[in-house]
């Protein structure tokens, strides 16, 4: 895939204008564009780590709470990507929601304004992301950052698959025409296996380093997000005849949203639960009973007789 592809991927998908190699060309060739789309999940990892750092700092040292931390983490992602994916989601919603034939729908998507379908879709998507990420952040140590990183990586993995060979562009110009059909399926499969392996490995690894292991919903969330992107891509191909830059942005946002929702469905951390590295026996949490403290409305633990 090459470092030139990585540079171009960072330049296309973030606000960081890396210089040198393919990224300095006014219009990159399709080979460089294909390498950039293959690197997209790696760029997603970079973005996810930065946003997860925002989430952690705002919630724990600053004490602003999980909901405020989730809002600022999502805002940082919008800033780091220039809001391009959100704009693509709104434009695709307007185009598909219009019910017009492909040519007219593509014309609607080209317009700079956002219509009612795009507005509602954008608001609902952000609200769902905010609620899901806030819940994950409050559900247990590490759950929020893990869900956020998985969501951003899965969103960019959807771009890799959408640019695989055999996928057409809806227009003869634009980003869709540049990247459509440029990624070899073998590369998409290899990247997907790497992402899936990382999501699965995160569960037992978290049990060794954190007081509460991550839920097994994390790898399921990645699979669900990718499946949602495939469904939307198929619908867009049927309605528009191919992909555009707006379709790619919408795929990234839908995949990320579904990943966050499924990741938030895991069980919450149990009070007093200890990890393998903490003091006490491994079976100690299972010998505890839960009772509600009288007049306090909070849960406390006590040993069963």
CSV table of C-alpha atoms in Angstrom, one decimal:
chain,number,residue,atom,x,y,z
A,1,UNK,CA,0.0,0.0,0.0
A,2,UNK,CA,3.0,2.3,0.6
A,3,UNK,CA,3.6,5.4,2.6
A,4,UNK,CA,2.4,7.6,-0.2
A,5,UNK,CA,-1.0,6.0,0.1
A,6,UNK,CA,-0.9,6.6,3.9
A,7,UNK,CA,0.0,10.3,3.3
A,8,UNK,CA,-2.8,10.7,0.8
A,9,UNK,CA,-5.3,8.9,3.1
A,10,UNK,CA,-4.5,11.3,6.0
A,11,UNK,CA,-4.8,14.3,3.7
A,12,UNK,CA,-8.2,13.1,2.3
A,13,UNK,CA,-9.7,12.0,5.5
A,14,UNK,CA,-8.4,14.5,8.1
A,15,UNK,CA,-7.5,18.1,8.5
A,16,UNK,CA,-3.8,17.2,8.6
A,17,UNK,CA,-2.3,18.2,5.2
A,18,UNK,CA,0.8,15.9,5.1
A,19,UNK,CA,3.2,16.8,2.4
A,20,UNK,CA,5.3,14.7,0.2
A,21,UNK,CA,4.8,11.9,-2.4
A,22,UNK,CA,1.3,11.4,-3.7
A,23,UNK,CA,-0.3,13.9,-1.3
A,24,UNK,CA,1.4,16.8,-3.1
A,25,UNK,CA,-0.2,16.0,-6.5
A,26,UNK,CA,-3.0,18.3,-7.5
A,27,UNK,CA,-5.1,15.3,-8.6
A,28,UNK,CA,-3.8,11.9,-7.4
A,29,UNK,CA,-3.9,9.0,-9.7
A,30,UNK,CA,-6.2,6.0,-9.1
A,31,UNK,CA,-3.4,3.8,-7.9
A,32,UNK,CA,-2.6,6.3,-5.1
A,33,UNK,CA,-6.3,6.7,-4.4
A,34,UNK,CA,-6.7,3.0,-4.0
A,35,UNK,CA,-3.8,2.8,-1.6
A,36,UNK,CA,-5.3,5.7,0.4
A,37,UNK,CA,-8.6,3.9,0.8
A,38,UNK,CA,-6.8,0.8,1.9
A,39,UNK,CA,-5.1,2.8,4.6
A,40,UNK,CA,-8.5,4.4,5.7
A,41,UNK,CA,-8.9,2.1,8.8
A,42,UNK,CA,-5.4,3.0,10.0
A,43,UNK,CA,-6.3,6.7,9.7
A,44,UNK,CA,-9.5,5.9,11.6
A,45,UNK,CA,-7.4,4.4,14.4
A,46,UNK,CA,-5.5,7.7,14.7
A,47,UNK,CA,-8.7,9.7,14.8
A,48,UNK,CA,-10.3,7.3,17.3
A,49,UNK,CA,-7.3,7.4,19.6
A,50,UNK,CA,-7.4,11.2,19.6
A,51,UNK,CA,-11.1,11.4,20.2
A,52,UNK,CA,-10.9,8.7,22.9
A,53,UNK,CA,-8.2,10.8,24.7
A,54,UNK,CA,-10.6,13.7,24.7
A,55,UNK,CA,-13.3,11.5,26.1
A,56,UNK,CA,-11.1,10.3,29.0
A,57,UNK,CA,-9.6,13.6,29.9
A,58,UNK,CA,-13.0,15.4,30.0
A,59,UNK,CA,-14.7,12.7,32.0
A,60,UNK,CA,-12.2,11.7,34.5
A,61,UNK,CA,-9.5,14.3,35.4
A,62,UNK,CA,-11.8,17.2,34.5
A,63,UNK,CA,-15.0,15.5,35.9
A,64,UNK,CA,-17.4,16.9,33.4
A,65,UNK,CA,-19.3,13.7,33.2
A,66,UNK,CA,-19.8,11.0,30.5
A,67,UNK,CA,-22.4,12.9,28.5
A,68,UNK,CA,-20.4,16.1,28.2
A,69,UNK,CA,-17.2,14.0,27.5
A,70,UNK,CA,-19.0,12.1,24.7
A,71,UNK,CA,-20.3,15.3,23.2
A,72,UNK,CA,-16.8,16.9,23.1
A,73,UNK,CA,-15.2,13.7,21.8
A,74,UNK,CA,-17.7,13.6,18.9
A,75,UNK,CA,-17.1,17.3,18.3
A,76,UNK,CA,-13.4,16.7,18.1
A,77,UNK,CA,-14.0,14.0,15.4
A,78,UNK,CA,-16.1,16.5,13.4
A,79,UNK,CA,-13.3,19.1,13.6
A,80,UNK,CA,-10.6,16.6,12.7
A,81,UNK,CA,-12.5,15.5,9.6
A,82,UNK,CA,-13.8,18.9,8.6
A,83,UNK,CA,-17.3,17.4,9.0
A,84,UNK,CA,-17.1,15.9,5.6
A,85,UNK,CA,-18.7,12.6,6.6
A,86,UNK,CA,-21.5,14.3,8.3
A,87,UNK,CA,-22.1,16.4,5.2
A,88,UNK,CA,-22.1,13.3,3.1
A,89,UNK,CA,-24.7,11.7,5.3
A,90,UNK,CA,-27.0,14.7,5.1
A,91,UNK,CA,-26.6,15.0,1.3
A,92,UNK,CA,-27.2,11.3,0.7
A,93,UNK,CA,-30.3,11.4,2.9
A,94,UNK,CA,-31.7,14.3,0.8
A,95,UNK,CA,-30.9,12.5,-2.4
A,96,UNK,CA,-32.4,9.2,-1.5
A,97,UNK,CA,-35.3,10.7,0.4
A,98,UNK,CA,-36.4,12.8,-2.6
A,99,UNK,CA,-37.6,9.6,-4.3
A,100,UNK,CA,-36.3,11.1,-7.6
A,101,UNK,CA,-34.5,9.1,-10.4
A,102,UNK,CA,-30.7,8.8,-10.1
A,103,UNK,CA,-29.8,11.9,-12.2
A,104,UNK,CA,-32.2,14.1,-10.2
A,105,UNK,CA,-31.1,12.6,-6.9
A,106,UNK,CA,-27.4,13.2,-7.7
A,107,UNK,CA,-28.2,16.8,-8.6
A,108,UNK,CA,-29.9,17.3,-5.2
A,109,UNK,CA,-26.9,15.8,-3.5
A,110,UNK,CA,-24.6,18.3,-5.3
A,111,UNK,CA,-26.4,21.3,-3.8
A,112,UNK,CA,-24.7,23.2,-0.9
A,113,UNK,CA,-27.9,23.5,1.2
A,114,UNK,CA,-29.3,20.7,3.4
A,115,UNK,CA,-33.0,19.7,3.0
A,116,UNK,CA,-35.4,18.3,5.5
A,117,UNK,CA,-34.4,14.7,5.1
A,118,UNK,CA,-30.7,15.6,5.6
A,119,UNK,CA,-31.4,17.7,8.6
A,120,UNK,CA,-33.5,15.1,10.4
A,121,UNK,CA,-31.0,12.3,9.5
A,122,UNK,CA,-28.1,14.4,10.8
A,123,UNK,CA,-29.7,15.3,14.0
A,124,UNK,CA,-30.9,11.8,14.8
A,125,UNK,CA,-27.5,10.3,13.9
A,126,UNK,CA,-25.6,12.7,16.2
A,127,UNK,CA,-28.1,12.2,19.1
A,128,UNK,CA,-27.9,8.4,18.8
A,129,UNK,CA,-24.1,8.6,18.7
A,130,UNK,CA,-24.1,10.9,21.8
A,131,UNK,CA,-26.5,8.7,23.8
A,132,UNK,CA,-24.6,5.4,22.9
A,133,UNK,CA,-21.2,6.8,23.6
A,134,UNK,CA,-22.3,8.4,26.9
A,135,UNK,CA,-23.8,5.1,28.0
A,136,UNK,CA,-20.7,3.2,27.1
A,137,UNK,CA,-18.5,5.7,29.0
A,138,UNK,CA,-20.6,5.3,32.1
A,139,UNK,CA,-20.9,1.5,31.9
A,140,UNK,CA,-17.4,0.6,33.1
A,141,UNK,CA,-13.7,1.4,32.8
A,142,UNK,CA,-12.5,1.6,29.2
A,143,UNK,CA,-15.8,0.9,27.6
A,144,UNK,CA,-16.3,4.3,26.2
A,145,UNK,CA,-12.8,4.7,24.6
A,146,UNK,CA,-12.9,1.2,23.2
A,147,UNK,CA,-16.4,1.7,21.7
A,148,UNK,CA,-15.3,5.0,20.2
A,149,UNK,CA,-12.1,3.7,18.6
A,150,UNK,CA,-14.0,0.6,17.3
A,151,UNK,CA,-16.7,2.9,15.7
A,152,UNK,CA,-14.2,5.2,14.0
A,153,UNK,CA,-12.1,2.4,12.6
A,154,UNK,CA,-15.2,0.5,11.4
A,155,UNK,CA,-16.5,3.6,9.7
A,156,UNK,CA,-13.3,3.9,7.7
A,157,UNK,CA,-13.2,0.2,7.0
A,158,UNK,CA,-16.6,0.7,5.3
A,159,UNK,CA,-14.8,3.1,2.9
A,160,UNK,CA,-12.2,0.4,2.0
A,161,UNK,CA,-15.0,-2.0,1.1
A,162,UNK,CA,-17.0,0.6,-0.8
A,163,UNK,CA,-14.0,1.2,-3.0
A,164,UNK,CA,-13.3,-2.4,-3.9
A,165,UNK,CA,-13.0,-3.6,-7.5
A,166,UNK,CA,-16.4,-4.0,-9.2
A,167,UNK,CA,-18.0,-1.0,-7.5
A,168,UNK,CA,-18.9,1.7,-10.0
A,169,UNK,CA,-18.9,5.5,-9.6
A,170,UNK,CA,-22.2,7.3,-10.0
A,171,UNK,CA,-20.6,10.3,-11.7
A,172,UNK,CA,-17.6,10.6,-14.2
A,173,UNK,CA,-16.0,13.2,-11.9
A,174,UNK,CA,-15.5,13.8,-8.2
A,175,UNK,CA,-14.1,11.7,-5.4
A,176,UNK,CA,-16.3,8.7,-6.2
A,177,UNK,CA,-14.9,8.5,-9.7
A,178,UNK,CA,-11.3,8.7,-8.3
A,179,UNK,CA,-11.6,5.9,-5.8
A,180,UNK,CA,-14.4,3.6,-7.0
A,181,UNK,CA,-13.0,0.1,-7.9
A,182,UNK,CA,-9.5,0.9,-6.8
A,183,UNK,CA,-9.1,-1.5,-3.8
A,184,UNK,CA,-8.4,-5.2,-4.4
A,185,UNK,CA,-10.8,-7.5,-2.5
A,186,UNK,CA,-7.9,-9.4,-1.0
A,187,UNK,CA,-6.6,-6.2,0.6
A,188,UNK,CA,-10.1,-5.4,2.0
A,189,UNK,CA,-10.4,-8.9,3.4
A,190,UNK,CA,-6.9,-8.7,5.0
A,191,UNK,CA,-7.6,-5.3,6.6
A,192,UNK,CA,-11.0,-6.6,7.9
A,193,UNK,CA,-9.4,-9.6,9.5
A,194,UNK,CA,-6.9,-7.4,11.2
A,195,UNK,CA,-9.7,-5.1,12.6
A,196,UNK,CA,-11.7,-8.1,13.7
A,197,UNK,CA,-8.7,-9.7,15.4
A,198,UNK,CA,-8.0,-6.5,17.3
A,199,UNK,CA,-11.6,-6.2,18.5
A,200,UNK,CA,-11.6,-9.8,19.7
A,201,UNK,CA,-8.2,-9.5,21.3
A,202,UNK,CA,-9.2,-6.4,23.2
A,203,UNK,CA,-11.6,-8.4,25.3
A,204,UNK,CA,-9.2,-10.8,27.1
A,205,UNK,CA,-6.4,-8.1,27.1
A,206,UNK,CA,-8.7,-5.7,28.9
A,207,UNK,CA,-9.4,-8.4,31.6
A,208,UNK,CA,-5.7,-8.4,32.4
A,209,UNK,CA,-5.1,-4.7,32.6
A,210,UNK,CA,-8.4,-3.3,33.8
A,211,UNK,CA,-10.7,-3.9,36.8
A,212,UNK,CA,-13.6,-4.7,34.4
A,213,UNK,CA,-13.0,-6.6,31.1
A,214,UNK,CA,-14.6,-5.3,28.0
A,215,UNK,CA,-17.8,-6.9,26.8
A,216,UNK,CA,-17.9,-9.4,24.0
A,217,UNK,CA,-20.3,-7.0,22.3
A,218,UNK,CA,-17.3,-5.1,21.0
A,219,UNK,CA,-16.4,-7.5,18.1
A,220,UNK,CA,-20.1,-7.9,17.5
A,221,UNK,CA,-20.4,-4.2,17.2
A,222,UNK,CA,-17.7,-4.1,14.5
A,223,UNK,CA,-19.5,-6.7,12.5
A,224,UNK,CA,-22.9,-5.0,12.9
A,225,UNK,CA,-21.5,-1.6,11.8
A,226,UNK,CA,-19.9,-3.2,8.7
A,227,UNK,CA,-23.1,-5.0,7.9
A,228,UNK,CA,-25.1,-1.8,8.1
A,229,UNK,CA,-22.6,-0.1,5.8
A,230,UNK,CA,-23.0,-2.9,3.3
A,231,UNK,CA,-26.8,-2.6,3.4
A,232,UNK,CA,-26.6,1.1,2.8
A,233,UNK,CA,-24.0,0.7,0.0
A,234,UNK,CA,-26.2,-1.8,-1.8
A,235,UNK,CA,-29.2,0.5,-1.6
A,236,UNK,CA,-27.2,3.5,-2.9
A,237,UNK,CA,-25.8,1.5,-5.8
A,238,UNK,CA,-29.3,0.4,-6.7
A,239,UNK,CA,-30.7,3.9,-6.5
A,240,UNK,CA,-27.8,6.0,-7.8
A,241,UNK,CA,-25.9,3.5,-10.0
A,242,UNK,CA,-22.6,3.9,-8.1
A,243,UNK,CA,-20.8,5.7,-5.3
A,244,UNK,CA,-20.0,9.3,-4.8
A,245,UNK,CA,-18.0,11.2,-2.1
A,246,UNK,CA,-21.3,11.8,-0.3
A,247,UNK,CA,-22.1,8.0,-0.3
A,248,UNK,CA,-18.7,7.3,1.2
A,249,UNK,CA,-19.2,9.9,4.0
A,250,UNK,CA,-22.6,8.4,4.7
A,251,UNK,CA,-21.3,4.9,4.9
A,252,UNK,CA,-18.6,6.0,7.4
A,253,UNK,CA,-21.2,7.7,9.6
A,254,UNK,CA,-23.8,4.9,9.5
A,255,UNK,CA,-21.2,2.2,10.3
A,256,UNK,CA,-19.8,4.3,13.2
A,257,UNK,CA,-23.3,4.9,14.6
A,258,UNK,CA,-24.4,1.3,14.5
A,259,UNK,CA,-21.1,0.2,16.0
A,260,UNK,CA,-21.5,2.6,18.9
A,261,UNK,CA,-25.1,1.4,19.5
A,262,UNK,CA,-24.2,-2.2,19.6
A,263,UNK,CA,-21.1,-1.6,21.8
A,264,UNK,CA,-23.3,0.2,24.3
A,265,UNK,CA,-25.5,-2.9,24.7
A,266,UNK,CA,-23.0,-4.8,26.8
A,267,UNK,CA,-23.5,-5.4,30.5
A,268,UNK,CA,-22.6,-2.7,32.9
A,269,UNK,CA,-19.6,-3.0,35.3
A,270,UNK,CA,-20.5,-4.5,38.7
A,271,UNK,CA,-19.7,-2.5,41.8
A,272,UNK,CA,-16.8,-4.0,43.7
A,273,UNK,CA,-15.8,-6.3,40.8
A,274,UNK,CA,-12.1,-6.8,40.8
A,275,UNK,CA,-9.8,-7.7,38.0
A,276,UNK,CA,-7.1,-10.4,38.1
A,277,UNK,CA,-4.4,-7.9,39.1
A,278,UNK,CA,-6.3,-6.6,42.2
A,279,UNK,CA,-6.1,-7.9,45.7
A,280,UNK,CA,-8.5,-10.6,46.9
A,281,UNK,CA,-9.5,-13.9,45.3
A,282,UNK,CA,-10.8,-14.1,41.8
A,283,UNK,CA,-14.0,-15.6,43.1
A,284,UNK,CA,-14.6,-12.9,45.7
A,285,UNK,CA,-17.1,-10.8,43.6
A,286,UNK,CA,-19.3,-13.8,43.3
A,287,UNK,CA,-19.6,-14.2,47.1
A,288,UNK,CA,-21.1,-10.7,47.5
A,289,UNK,CA,-24.8,-9.8,47.7
A,290,UNK,CA,-26.4,-6.6,46.5
A,291,UNK,CA,-28.6,-4.6,48.8
A,292,UNK,CA,-30.0,-1.1,48.6
A,293,UNK,CA,-28.8,1.2,51.4
A,294,UNK,CA,-31.7,2.4,53.5
A,295,UNK,CA,-32.8,5.9,52.7
A,296,UNK,CA,-29.8,6.6,50.4
A,297,UNK,CA,-31.0,5.3,47.1
A,298,UNK,CA,-27.6,3.8,46.2
A,299,UNK,CA,-26.3,0.3,45.9
A,300,UNK,CA,-23.8,-1.1,48.3
A,301,UNK,CA,-22.1,-4.5,48.7
A,302,UNK,CA,-22.0,-6.7,51.8
A,303,UNK,CA,-20.7,-10.2,52.3
A,304,UNK,CA,-23.3,-13.0,52.5
A,305,UNK,CA,-23.3,-14.8,55.8
